[in-house]
Coordinates of C-alpha atoms and ligand atoms in Angstrom, one line a residue:
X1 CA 15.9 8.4 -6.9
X2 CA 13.1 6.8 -4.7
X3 CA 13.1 3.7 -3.4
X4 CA 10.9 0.9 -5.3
X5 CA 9.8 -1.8 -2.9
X6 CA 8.7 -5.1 -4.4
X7 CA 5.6 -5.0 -2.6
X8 CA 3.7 -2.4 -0.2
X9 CA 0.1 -3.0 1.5
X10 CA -2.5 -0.2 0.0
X11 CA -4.2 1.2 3.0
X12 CA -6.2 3.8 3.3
X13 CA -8.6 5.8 5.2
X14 CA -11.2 3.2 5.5
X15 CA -8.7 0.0 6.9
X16 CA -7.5 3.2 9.4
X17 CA -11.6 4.1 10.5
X18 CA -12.2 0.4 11.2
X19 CA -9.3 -1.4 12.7
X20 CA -9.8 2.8 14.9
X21 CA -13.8 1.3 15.7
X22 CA -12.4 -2.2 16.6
X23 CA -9.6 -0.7 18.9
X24 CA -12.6 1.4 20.8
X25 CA -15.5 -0.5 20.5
X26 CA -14.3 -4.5 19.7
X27 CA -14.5 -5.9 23.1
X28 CA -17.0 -7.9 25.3
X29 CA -19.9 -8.6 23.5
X30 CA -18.6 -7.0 20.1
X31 CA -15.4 -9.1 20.4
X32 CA -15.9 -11.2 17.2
X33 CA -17.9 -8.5 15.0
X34 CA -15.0 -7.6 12.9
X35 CA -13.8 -11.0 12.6
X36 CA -17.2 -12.5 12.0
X37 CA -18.0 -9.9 9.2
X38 CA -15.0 -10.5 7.3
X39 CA -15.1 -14.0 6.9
X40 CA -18.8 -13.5 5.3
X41 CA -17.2 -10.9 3.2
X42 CA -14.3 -13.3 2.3
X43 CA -17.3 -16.0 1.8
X44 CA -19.4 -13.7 -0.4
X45 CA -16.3 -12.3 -2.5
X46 CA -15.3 -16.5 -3.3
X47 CA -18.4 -17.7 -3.8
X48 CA -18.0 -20.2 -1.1
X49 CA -20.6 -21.4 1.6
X50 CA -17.8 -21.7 4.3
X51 CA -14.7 -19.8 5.5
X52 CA -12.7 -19.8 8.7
X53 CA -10.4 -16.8 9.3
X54 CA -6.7 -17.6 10.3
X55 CA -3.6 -16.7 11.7
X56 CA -1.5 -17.2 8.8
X57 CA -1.6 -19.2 5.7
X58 CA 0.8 -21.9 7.0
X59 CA -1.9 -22.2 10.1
X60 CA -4.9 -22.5 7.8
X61 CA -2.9 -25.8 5.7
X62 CA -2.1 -27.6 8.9
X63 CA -5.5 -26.9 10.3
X64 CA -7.0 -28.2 7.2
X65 CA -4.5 -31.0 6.8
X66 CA -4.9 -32.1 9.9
X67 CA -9.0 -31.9 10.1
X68 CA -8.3 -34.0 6.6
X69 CA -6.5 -37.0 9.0
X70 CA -3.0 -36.3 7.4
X71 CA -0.8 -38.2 9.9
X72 CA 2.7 -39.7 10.3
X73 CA 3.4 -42.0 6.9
X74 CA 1.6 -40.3 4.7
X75 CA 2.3 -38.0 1.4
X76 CA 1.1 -34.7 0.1
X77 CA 2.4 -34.2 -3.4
X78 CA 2.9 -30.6 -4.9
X79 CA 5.0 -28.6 -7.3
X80 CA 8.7 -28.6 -6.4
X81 CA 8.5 -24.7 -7.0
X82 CA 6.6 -23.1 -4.2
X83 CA 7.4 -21.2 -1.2
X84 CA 8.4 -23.3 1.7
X85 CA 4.9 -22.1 3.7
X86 CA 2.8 -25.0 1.7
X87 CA 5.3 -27.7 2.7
X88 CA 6.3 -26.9 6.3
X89 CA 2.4 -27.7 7.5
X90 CA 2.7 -31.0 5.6
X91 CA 6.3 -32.5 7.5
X92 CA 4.4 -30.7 11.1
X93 CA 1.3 -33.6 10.6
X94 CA 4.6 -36.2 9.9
X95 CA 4.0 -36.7 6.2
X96 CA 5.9 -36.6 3.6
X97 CA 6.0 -33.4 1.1
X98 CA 6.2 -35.3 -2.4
X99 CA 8.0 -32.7 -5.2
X100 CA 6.6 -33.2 -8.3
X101 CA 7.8 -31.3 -11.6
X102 CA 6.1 -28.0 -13.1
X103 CA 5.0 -26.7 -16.2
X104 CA 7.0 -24.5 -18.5
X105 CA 4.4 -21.9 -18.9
X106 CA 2.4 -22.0 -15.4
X107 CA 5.3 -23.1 -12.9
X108 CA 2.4 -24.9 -11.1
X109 CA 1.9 -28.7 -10.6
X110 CA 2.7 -30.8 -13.9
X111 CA -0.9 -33.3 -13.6
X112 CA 1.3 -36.0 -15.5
X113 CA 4.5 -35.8 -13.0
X114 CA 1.2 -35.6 -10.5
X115 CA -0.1 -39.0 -11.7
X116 CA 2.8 -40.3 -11.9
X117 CA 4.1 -39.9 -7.9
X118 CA 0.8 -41.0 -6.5
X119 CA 1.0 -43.8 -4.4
X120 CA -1.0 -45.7 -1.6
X121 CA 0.6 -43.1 0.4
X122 CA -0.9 -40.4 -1.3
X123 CA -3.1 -38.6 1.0
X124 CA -4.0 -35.0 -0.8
X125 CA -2.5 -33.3 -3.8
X126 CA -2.0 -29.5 -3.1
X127 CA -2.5 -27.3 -6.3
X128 CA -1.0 -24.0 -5.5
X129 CA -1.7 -21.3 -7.8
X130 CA 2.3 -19.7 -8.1
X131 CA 2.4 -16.1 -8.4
X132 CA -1.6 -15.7 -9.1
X133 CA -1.1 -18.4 -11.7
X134 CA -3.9 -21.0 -11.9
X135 CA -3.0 -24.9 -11.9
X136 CA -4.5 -27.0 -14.5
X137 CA -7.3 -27.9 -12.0
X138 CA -9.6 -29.6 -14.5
X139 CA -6.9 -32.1 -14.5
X140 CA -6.1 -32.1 -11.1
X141 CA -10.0 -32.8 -9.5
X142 CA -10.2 -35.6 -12.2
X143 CA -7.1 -37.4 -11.4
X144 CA -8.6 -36.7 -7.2
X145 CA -11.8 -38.0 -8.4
X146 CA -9.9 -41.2 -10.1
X147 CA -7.8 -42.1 -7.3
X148 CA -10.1 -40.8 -4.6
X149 CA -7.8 -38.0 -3.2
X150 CA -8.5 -35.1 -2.1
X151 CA -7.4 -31.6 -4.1
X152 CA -7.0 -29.0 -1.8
X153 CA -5.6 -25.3 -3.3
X154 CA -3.2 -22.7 -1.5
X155 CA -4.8 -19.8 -3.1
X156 CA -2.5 -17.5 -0.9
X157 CA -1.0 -16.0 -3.9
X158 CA -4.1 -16.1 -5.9
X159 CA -6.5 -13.4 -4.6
X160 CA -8.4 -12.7 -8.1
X161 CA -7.4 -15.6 -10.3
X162 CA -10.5 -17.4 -11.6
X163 CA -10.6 -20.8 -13.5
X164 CA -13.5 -20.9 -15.7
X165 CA -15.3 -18.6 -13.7
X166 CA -14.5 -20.0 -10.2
X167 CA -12.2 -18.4 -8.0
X168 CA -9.4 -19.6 -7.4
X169 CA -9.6 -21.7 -4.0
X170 CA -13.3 -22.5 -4.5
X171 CA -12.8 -25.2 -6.4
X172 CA -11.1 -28.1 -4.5
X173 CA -11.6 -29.6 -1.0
X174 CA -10.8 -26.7 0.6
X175 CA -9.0 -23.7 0.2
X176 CA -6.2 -21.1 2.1
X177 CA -5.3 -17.9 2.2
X178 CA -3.1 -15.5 3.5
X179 CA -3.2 -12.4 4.1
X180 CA 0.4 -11.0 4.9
X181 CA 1.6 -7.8 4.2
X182 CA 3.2 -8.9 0.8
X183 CA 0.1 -10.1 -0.5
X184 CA -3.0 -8.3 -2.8
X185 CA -5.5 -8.4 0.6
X186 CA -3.1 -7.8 3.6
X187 CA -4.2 -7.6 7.8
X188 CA -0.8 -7.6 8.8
X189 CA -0.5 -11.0 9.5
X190 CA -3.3 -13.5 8.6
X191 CA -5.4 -16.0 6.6
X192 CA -8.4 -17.9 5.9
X193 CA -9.8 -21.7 5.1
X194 CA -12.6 -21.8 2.6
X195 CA -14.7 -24.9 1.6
X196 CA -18.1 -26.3 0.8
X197 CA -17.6 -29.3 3.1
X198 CA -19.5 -28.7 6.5
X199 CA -18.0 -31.4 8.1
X200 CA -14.6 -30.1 7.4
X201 CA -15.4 -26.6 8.2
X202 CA -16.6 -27.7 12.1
X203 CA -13.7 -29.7 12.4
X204 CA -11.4 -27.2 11.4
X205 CA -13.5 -25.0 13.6
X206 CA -13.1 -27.1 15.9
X207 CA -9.7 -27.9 15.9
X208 CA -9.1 -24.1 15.9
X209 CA -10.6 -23.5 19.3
X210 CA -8.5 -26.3 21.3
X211 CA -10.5 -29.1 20.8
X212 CA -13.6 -27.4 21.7
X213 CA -16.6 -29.1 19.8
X214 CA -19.1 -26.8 19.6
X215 CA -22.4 -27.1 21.7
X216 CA -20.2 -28.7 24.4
X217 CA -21.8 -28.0 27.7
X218 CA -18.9 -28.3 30.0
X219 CA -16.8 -25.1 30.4
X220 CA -12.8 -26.0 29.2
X221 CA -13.5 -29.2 27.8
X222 CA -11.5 -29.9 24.5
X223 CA -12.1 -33.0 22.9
X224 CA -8.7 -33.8 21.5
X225 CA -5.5 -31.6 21.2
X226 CA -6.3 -28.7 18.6
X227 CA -4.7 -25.6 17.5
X228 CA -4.9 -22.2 18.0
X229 CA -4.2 -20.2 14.8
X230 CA -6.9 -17.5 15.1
X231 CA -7.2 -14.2 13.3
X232 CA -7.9 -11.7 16.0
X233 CA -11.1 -8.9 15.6
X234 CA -8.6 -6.1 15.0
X235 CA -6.9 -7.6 12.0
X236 CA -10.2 -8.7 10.9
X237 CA -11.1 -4.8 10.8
X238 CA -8.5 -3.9 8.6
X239 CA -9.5 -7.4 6.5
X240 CA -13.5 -6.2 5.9
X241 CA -12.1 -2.7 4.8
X242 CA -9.3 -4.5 2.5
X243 CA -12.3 -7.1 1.0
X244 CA -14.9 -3.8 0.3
X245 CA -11.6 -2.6 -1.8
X246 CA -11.1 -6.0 -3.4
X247 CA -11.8 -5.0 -6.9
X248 CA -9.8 -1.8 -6.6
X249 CA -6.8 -4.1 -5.1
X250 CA -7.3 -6.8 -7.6
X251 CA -7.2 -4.3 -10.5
X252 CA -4.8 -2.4 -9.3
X253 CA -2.3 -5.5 -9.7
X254 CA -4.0 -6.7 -13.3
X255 CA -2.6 -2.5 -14.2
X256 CA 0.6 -3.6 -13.1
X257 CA 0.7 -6.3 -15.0
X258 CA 0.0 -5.1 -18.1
X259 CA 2.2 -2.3 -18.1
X260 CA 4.9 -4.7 -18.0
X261 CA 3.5 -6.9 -20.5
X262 CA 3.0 -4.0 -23.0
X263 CA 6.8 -3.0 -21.9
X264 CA 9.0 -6.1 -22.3
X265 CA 6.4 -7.3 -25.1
X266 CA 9.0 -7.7 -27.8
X267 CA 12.2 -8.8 -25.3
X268 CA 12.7 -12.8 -25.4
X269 CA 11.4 -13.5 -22.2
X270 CA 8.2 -15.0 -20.6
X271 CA 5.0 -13.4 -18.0
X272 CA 2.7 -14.8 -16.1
X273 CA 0.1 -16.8 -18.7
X274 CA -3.7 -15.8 -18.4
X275 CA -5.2 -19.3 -20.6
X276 CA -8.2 -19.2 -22.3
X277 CA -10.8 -19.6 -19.5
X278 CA -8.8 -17.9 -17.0
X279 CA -8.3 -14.6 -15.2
X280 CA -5.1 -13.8 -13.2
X281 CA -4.7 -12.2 -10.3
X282 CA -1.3 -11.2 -11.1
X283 CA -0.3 -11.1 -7.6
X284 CA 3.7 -11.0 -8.3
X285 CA 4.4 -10.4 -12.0
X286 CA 7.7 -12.4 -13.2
X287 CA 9.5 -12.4 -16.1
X288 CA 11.3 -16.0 -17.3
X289 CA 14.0 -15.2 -19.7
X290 CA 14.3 -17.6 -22.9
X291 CA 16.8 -20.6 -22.5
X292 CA 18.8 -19.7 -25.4
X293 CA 19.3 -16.1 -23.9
X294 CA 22.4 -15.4 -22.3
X295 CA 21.0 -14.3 -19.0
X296 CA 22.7 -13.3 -15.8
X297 CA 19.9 -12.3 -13.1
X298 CA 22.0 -12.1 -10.1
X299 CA 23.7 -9.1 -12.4
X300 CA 20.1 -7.8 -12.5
X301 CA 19.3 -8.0 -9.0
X302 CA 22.9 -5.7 -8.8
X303 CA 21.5 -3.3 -11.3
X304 CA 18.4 -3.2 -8.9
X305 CA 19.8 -2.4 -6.1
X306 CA 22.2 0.3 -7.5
X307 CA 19.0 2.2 -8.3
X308 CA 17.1 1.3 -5.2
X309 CA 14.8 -0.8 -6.7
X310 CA 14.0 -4.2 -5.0
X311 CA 14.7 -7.1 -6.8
X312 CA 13.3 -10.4 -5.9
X313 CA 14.3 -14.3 -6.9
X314 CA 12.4 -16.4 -7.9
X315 CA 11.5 -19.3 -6.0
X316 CA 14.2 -22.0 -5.4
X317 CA 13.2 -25.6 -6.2
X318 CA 12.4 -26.5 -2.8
X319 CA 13.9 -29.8 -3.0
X320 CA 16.9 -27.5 -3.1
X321 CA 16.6 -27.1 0.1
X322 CA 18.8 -28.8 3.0
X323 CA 16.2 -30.1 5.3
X324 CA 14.5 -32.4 1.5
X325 CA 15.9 -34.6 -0.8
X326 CA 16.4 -33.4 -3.6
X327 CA 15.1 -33.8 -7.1
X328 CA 16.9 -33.3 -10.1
X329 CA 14.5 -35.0 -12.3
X330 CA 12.6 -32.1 -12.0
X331 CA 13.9 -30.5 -15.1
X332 CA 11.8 -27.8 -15.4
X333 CA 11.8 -26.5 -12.0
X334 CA 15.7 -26.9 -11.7
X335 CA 15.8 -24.8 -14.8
X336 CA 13.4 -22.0 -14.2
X337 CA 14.9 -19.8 -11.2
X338 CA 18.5 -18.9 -12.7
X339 CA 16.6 -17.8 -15.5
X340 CA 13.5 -15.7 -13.6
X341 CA 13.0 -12.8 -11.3
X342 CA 9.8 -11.1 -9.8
X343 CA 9.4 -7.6 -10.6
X344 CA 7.8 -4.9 -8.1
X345 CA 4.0 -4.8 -8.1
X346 CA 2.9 -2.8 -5.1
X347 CA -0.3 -1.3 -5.9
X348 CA 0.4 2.3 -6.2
X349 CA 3.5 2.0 -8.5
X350 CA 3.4 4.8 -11.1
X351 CA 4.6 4.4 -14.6
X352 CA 7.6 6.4 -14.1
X353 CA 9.0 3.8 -11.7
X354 CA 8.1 0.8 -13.8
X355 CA 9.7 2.6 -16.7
X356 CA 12.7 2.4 -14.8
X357 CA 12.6 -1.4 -13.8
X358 CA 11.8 -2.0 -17.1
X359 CA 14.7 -0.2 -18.4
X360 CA 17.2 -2.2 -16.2
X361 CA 15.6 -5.6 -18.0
X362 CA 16.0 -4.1 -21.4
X363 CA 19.2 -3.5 -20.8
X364 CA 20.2 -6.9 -19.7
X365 CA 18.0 -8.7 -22.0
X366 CA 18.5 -7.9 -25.0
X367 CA 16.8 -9.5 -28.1
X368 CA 18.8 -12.2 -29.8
X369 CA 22.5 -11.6 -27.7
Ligands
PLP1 C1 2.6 -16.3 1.5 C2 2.3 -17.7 1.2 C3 2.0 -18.6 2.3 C4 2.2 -18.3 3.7 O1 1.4 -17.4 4.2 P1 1.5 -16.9 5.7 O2 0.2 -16.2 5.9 O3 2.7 -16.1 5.7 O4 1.6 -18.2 6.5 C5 1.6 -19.9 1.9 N1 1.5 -20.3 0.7 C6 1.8 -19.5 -0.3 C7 1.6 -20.0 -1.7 C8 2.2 -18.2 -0.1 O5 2.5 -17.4 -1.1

């Protein structure tokens, strides 16, 4: 049997001609092309007037954070499921990651448990989009608005999602990225800050380069202590190549999806939910299996594995975690992972191989046992 990884980059003989071009030719003078032409690709694709190309997702939140002031004392509040990459940039800056409950259906930021944890501590709320799934963000910029805090989306997981119309990570403050091999748009390693703020995109800019403010006459001459999380010109080459492909990428995952859906339609279990006024990326398809189901997923993960098929967990409630305190008021999130898995979504999966995954949930989910 072959192996079924979770996820795989799709890359083909354009990412190979370019990232070829910017191993000869990206030097000297042509140093930036590549990385200059794919963050107006990324701008064009978002609909976005600004975007600053990264090293990483976690390097484009603490850049942002930090061009946003976030300091020691401070409090970021997001959803208490999420990958431990939005967090970490918050406690770097000294503040406080504030986990706040999730949704049932969206596993994204609850905007009443939001309301609730605000204080006058309370320095941004970060809406990530989990799995491709878009946060209430209607809410969320109206309770910003209300309180005067800033909403800034990690859209890292969320390439192709759209909120009544507006991609996701267009809509608040700013937005990140990433761009690591697991994700829809891959360079390897990488990722990018989007926003319609100029002032926040020189800082950022700024920041990025050392301290260097641009225009600055003097040679070495940083301003304050910056950063350097910069995508280099032959990731970027691979990046343009992956952003021309966007819509094959994006729909190539949306396929994925729906197989699934169509598959496990009857079983007692829930997908990824695509609202009215919302499109989904479907960046990691993930079944959540009823309460009243008797459901053991590490047994799943077993049956995975025996038939070389990678199984992945879903995310722990990352107040879980040792270095946090944790939360158990957060009902919902405490009660979602034992119950949910991801399922593999590379693009080029064929329907023989998701016949088989979904042959291994059938069997372990069955209706009304
Ligand atoms: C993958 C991911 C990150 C981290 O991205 P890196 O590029 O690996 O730093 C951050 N946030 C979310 C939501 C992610 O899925």
């Amino acid at each position: 049997m072959s192996k079924i990884h979770y996820t795989k980059p799709s890359i083909g003989a354009l990412e190979v001609d370019y990232a070829t071009d910017a191993a000869k030719h990206g030097w000297g003078a042509h140093c930036y092309d590549y990385l200059h032409r794919f963050e107006k690709l990324f701008r064009e694709h978002l609909g976005v007037s600004y975007a600053h190309a990264t090293s990483s997702c976690t390097g484009a939140l603490h850049l942002g954070m930090a061009a946003l002031g976030i300091q020691t004392g401070d409090e970021v509040i997001l959803g208490d499921i999420n990958w431990i990459a939005s967090a970490a940039p918050i406690t770097y800056l000294g503040a406080k990651p504030v986990f706040v409950d999730v949704l049932e259906d969206t596993w994204c930021l609850d905007p009443e448990k939001v309301e609730q944890a605000i204080t006058p501590q309370t320095k941004a709320i970060l809406a990530v989009h989990v799995y491709g799934n878009l946060c209430e963000m209607d809410a969320l910029l109206d309770i910003g608005k209300r309180h005067n805090i800033p909403v800034i989306e990690d859209a890292a997981e969320a390439i192709g999602s759209q909120w009544n119309g507006k991609r996701a990570g267009s809509l608040g403050r700013f937005g990140t990225f990433s761009f690591h091999g697991t994700k829809t748009v891959t360079t390897g390693e990488g990722g990018m800050l989007t926003t319609e703020d100029p002032e926040l995109y020189e800082q950022v800019t700024t920041l990025n380069n050392h301290g260097r403010v641009k225009g600055e006459k003097r040679q070495f001459w940083p301003e304050m202590i910056g950063f350097k999380y910069r995508l280099s010109n032959l990731q970027a080459a691979i990046g343009c190549a992956q952003i021309e492909r966007i819509d094959e990428l994006i729909a190539g995952k949306r396929r994925i999806f729906a197989f699934y859906r169509e598959h496990l339609r009857e079983l007692p279990l829930a997908m990824n939910p695509e609202k009215i006024g919302t499109i989904n990326g479907f960046w990691m398809p993930t079944i959540v299996v009823d309460k009243k189901i008797p459901f053991d997923r590490d047994a799943l993960i077993a049956d995975f594995q025996a038939d070389h098929i990678d199984g992945r967990v879903f995310f722990w409630p990352l107040s879980m975690l040792p270095m946090f305190e944790e939360c158990r008021q957060n009902k919902v999130s405490y009660g979602l992972y034992s119950r949910a898995i991801n399922l593999p979504s590379y693009h080029d999966l064929t329907e023989e191989q998701m016949s088989r995954v979904v042959a291994h949930i059938r069997r372990r989910v069955e209706v009304g046992t």
